[in-house]
mmCIF file with all atom_site columns, C-alpha atoms in Angstrom:
data_model
loop_
_atom_site.group_PDB
_atom_site.id
_atom_site.type_symbol
_atom_site.label_atom_id
_atom_site.label_alt_id
_atom_site.label_comp_id
_atom_site.label_asym_id
_atom_site.label_entity_id
_atom_site.label_seq_id
_atom_site.pdbx_PDB_ins_code
_atom_site.Cartn_x
_atom_site.Cartn_y
_atom_site.Cartn_z
_atom_site.occupancy
_atom_site.B_iso_or_equiv
_atom_site.pdbx_formal_charge
_atom_site.auth_seq_id
_atom_site.auth_comp_id
_atom_site.auth_asym_id
_atom_site.auth_atom_id
_atom_site.pdbx_PDB_model_num
ATOM 1  C CA . MET A 1 1  ? 94.052  46.001 27.600 1.00 92.00 ? 2  MET A CA 1
ATOM 2  C CA . ALA A 1 2  ? 95.035  42.472 26.572 1.00 94.00 ? 3  ALA A CA 1
ATOM 3  C CA . ARG A 1 3  ? 91.902  41.115 28.258 1.00 96.00 ? 4  ARG A CA 1
ATOM 4  C CA . VAL A 1 4  ? 89.824  43.311 25.938 1.00 97.00 ? 5  VAL A CA 1
ATOM 5  C CA . PHE A 1 5  ? 91.398  41.605 22.933 1.00 97.00 ? 6  PHE A CA 1
ATOM 6  C CA . LEU A 1 6  ? 90.693  38.200 24.456 1.00 97.00 ? 7  LEU A CA 1
ATOM 7  C CA . LEU A 1 7  ? 87.072  39.272 24.873 1.00 97.00 ? 8  LEU A CA 1
ATOM 8  C CA . LEU A 1 8  ? 86.946  40.475 21.247 1.00 97.00 ? 9  LEU A CA 1
ATOM 9  C CA . ALA A 1 9  ? 88.262  37.101 20.126 1.00 97.00 ? 10 ALA A CA 1
ATOM 10 C CA . ASP A 1 10 ? 85.599  35.336 22.225 1.00 97.00 ? 11 ASP A CA 1
ATOM 11 C CA . ILE A 1 11 ? 82.888  37.501 20.667 1.00 97.00 ? 12 ILE A CA 1
ATOM 12 C CA . SER A 1 12 ? 84.176  36.729 17.173 1.00 96.00 ? 13 SER A CA 1
ATOM 13 C CA . ILE A 1 13 ? 84.149  33.011 17.958 1.00 94.00 ? 14 ILE A CA 1
ATOM 14 C CA . LYS A 1 14 ? 80.563  33.185 19.223 1.00 96.00 ? 15 LYS A CA 1
ATOM 15 C CA . LYS A 1 15 ? 79.566  35.023 16.051 1.00 96.00 ? 16 LYS A CA 1
ATOM 16 C CA . GLY A 1 16 ? 81.167  32.254 14.002 1.00 93.00 ? 17 GLY A CA 1
ATOM 17 C CA . ASP A 1 17 ? 83.923  34.489 12.668 1.00 95.00 ? 18 ASP A CA 1
ATOM 18 C CA . SER A 1 18 ? 86.931  32.320 13.431 1.00 94.00 ? 19 SER A CA 1
ATOM 19 C CA . LEU A 1 19 ? 89.080  34.196 10.911 1.00 95.00 ? 20 LEU A CA 1
ATOM 20 C CA . GLN A 1 20 ? 88.708  37.452 12.872 1.00 97.00 ? 21 GLN A CA 1
ATOM 21 C CA . ALA A 1 21 ? 89.201  35.653 16.170 1.00 97.00 ? 22 ALA A CA 1
ATOM 22 C CA . ARG A 1 22 ? 92.372  34.013 14.884 1.00 97.00 ? 23 ARG A CA 1
ATOM 23 C CA . ALA A 1 23 ? 93.747  37.340 13.591 1.00 97.00 ? 24 ALA A CA 1
ATOM 24 C CA . THR A 1 24 ? 93.054  39.024 16.930 1.00 97.00 ? 25 THR A CA 1
ATOM 25 C CA . LEU A 1 25 ? 94.703  36.236 18.904 1.00 97.00 ? 26 LEU A CA 1
ATOM 26 C CA . GLN A 1 26 ? 97.719  36.007 16.612 1.00 97.00 ? 27 GLN A CA 1
ATOM 27 C CA . SER A 1 27 ? 98.247  39.749 16.869 1.00 97.00 ? 28 SER A CA 1
ATOM 28 C CA . LEU A 1 28 ? 98.067  39.546 20.637 1.00 96.00 ? 29 LEU A CA 1
ATOM 29 C CA . ARG A 1 29 ? 100.512 36.631 20.632 1.00 96.00 ? 30 ARG A CA 1
ATOM 30 C CA . ASP A 1 30 ? 102.946 38.518 18.387 1.00 96.00 ? 31 ASP A CA 1
ATOM 31 C CA . TYR A 1 31 ? 102.905 41.879 20.167 1.00 96.00 ? 32 TYR A CA 1
ATOM 32 C CA . TYR A 1 32 ? 102.081 41.225 23.830 1.00 96.00 ? 33 TYR A CA 1
ATOM 33 C CA . LYS A 1 33 ? 105.373 41.288 25.737 1.00 95.00 ? 34 LYS A CA 1
ATOM 34 C CA . VAL A 1 34 ? 104.395 40.310 29.306 1.00 95.00 ? 35 VAL A CA 1
ATOM 35 C CA . ASP A 1 35 ? 104.919 36.586 29.652 1.00 90.00 ? 36 ASP A CA 1
ATOM 36 C CA . ASN A 1 36 ? 104.143 35.889 33.302 1.00 94.00 ? 37 ASN A CA 1
ATOM 37 C CA . ASP A 1 37 ? 100.510 36.952 33.714 1.00 95.00 ? 38 ASP A CA 1
ATOM 38 C CA . GLY A 1 38 ? 98.731  34.084 31.953 1.00 95.00 ? 39 GLY A CA 1
ATOM 39 C CA . ILE A 1 39 ? 97.520  36.093 28.954 1.00 96.00 ? 40 ILE A CA 1
ATOM 40 C CA . LEU A 1 40 ? 99.787  34.328 26.471 1.00 96.00 ? 41 LEU A CA 1
ATOM 41 C CA . ASP A 1 41 ? 98.779  30.957 27.922 1.00 96.00 ? 42 ASP A CA 1
ATOM 42 C CA . GLU A 1 42 ? 95.147  31.849 27.323 1.00 97.00 ? 43 GLU A CA 1
ATOM 43 C CA . VAL A 1 43 ? 95.943  33.050 23.790 1.00 97.00 ? 44 VAL A CA 1
ATOM 44 C CA . LYS A 1 44 ? 97.681  29.754 23.045 1.00 96.00 ? 45 LYS A CA 1
ATOM 45 C CA . ALA A 1 45 ? 94.743  27.745 24.393 1.00 96.00 ? 46 ALA A CA 1
ATOM 46 C CA . LYS A 1 46 ? 92.228  29.734 22.325 1.00 96.00 ? 47 LYS A CA 1
ATOM 47 C CA . LEU A 1 47 ? 94.330  29.374 19.168 1.00 96.00 ? 48 LEU A CA 1
ATOM 48 C CA . ASN A 1 48 ? 94.550  25.628 19.774 1.00 95.00 ? 49 ASN A CA 1
ATOM 49 C CA . SER A 1 49 ? 90.778  25.430 20.148 1.00 93.00 ? 50 SER A CA 1
ATOM 50 C CA . LEU A 1 50 ? 90.347  27.375 16.891 1.00 93.00 ? 51 LEU A CA 1
ATOM 51 C CA . ASP A 1 51 ? 92.521  24.792 15.148 1.00 90.00 ? 52 ASP A CA 1
ATOM 52 C CA . GLU A 1 52 ? 89.812  22.254 15.971 1.00 86.00 ? 53 GLU A CA 1
ATOM 53 C CA . ILE A 1 53 ? 87.099  24.318 14.251 1.00 73.00 ? 54 ILE A CA 1
ATOM 54 C CA . LYS A 1 54 ? 86.424  23.331 10.667 1.00 63.00 ? 55 LYS A CA 1
ATOM 55 C CA . PRO A 1 55 ? 87.262  26.089 8.167  1.00 58.00 ? 56 PRO A CA 1
ATOM 56 C CA . ASP A 1 56 ? 83.935  25.623 6.346  1.00 49.00 ? 57 ASP A CA 1
ATOM 57 C CA . THR A 1 57 ? 82.092  26.909 9.431  1.00 50.00 ? 58 THR A CA 1
ATOM 58 C CA . ASP A 1 58 ? 83.881  30.247 9.217  1.00 51.00 ? 59 ASP A CA 1
ATOM 59 C CA . LYS A 1 59 ? 81.554  33.233 8.803  1.00 53.00 ? 60 LYS A CA 1
ATOM 60 C CA . SER A 1 60 ? 83.798  34.883 6.220  1.00 52.00 ? 61 SER A CA 1
ATOM 61 C CA . ASP A 1 61 ? 83.496  31.814 3.983  1.00 50.00 ? 62 ASP A CA 1
ATOM 62 C CA . LYS A 1 62 ? 79.711  32.031 4.172  1.00 52.00 ? 63 LYS A CA 1
ATOM 63 C CA . VAL A 1 63 ? 79.742  35.715 3.268  1.00 51.00 ? 64 VAL A CA 1
ATOM 64 C CA . GLN A 1 64 ? 82.138  35.167 0.392  1.00 49.00 ? 65 GLN A CA 1
ATOM 65 C CA . THR A 1 65 ? 80.018  32.300 -0.959 1.00 45.00 ? 66 THR A CA 1
ATOM 66 C CA . SER A 1 66 ? 76.848  34.393 -0.828 1.00 46.00 ? 67 SER A CA 1
ATOM 67 C CA . VAL A 1 67 ? 78.576  37.285 -2.606 1.00 51.00 ? 68 VAL A CA 1
ATOM 68 C CA . GLN A 1 68 ? 79.769  34.985 -5.401 1.00 51.00 ? 69 GLN A CA 1
ATOM 69 C CA . GLN A 1 69 ? 76.249  33.697 -6.072 1.00 50.00 ? 70 GLN A CA 1
#
């Protein structure tokens, strides 16, 4: 099931929704208890790569800006 959440995070990233991807990954990091299958390593790597993405490219920011106008 954890792989499904990783896939959902990947889909969110491809859609440009880094906020949703980050929330999915953080939830997985906080609640996934198995620590020897590589899932948490992958979560950490994806969260680190999201840290490199500029916040102004986030889809939610674009939606919020268009709603305000």
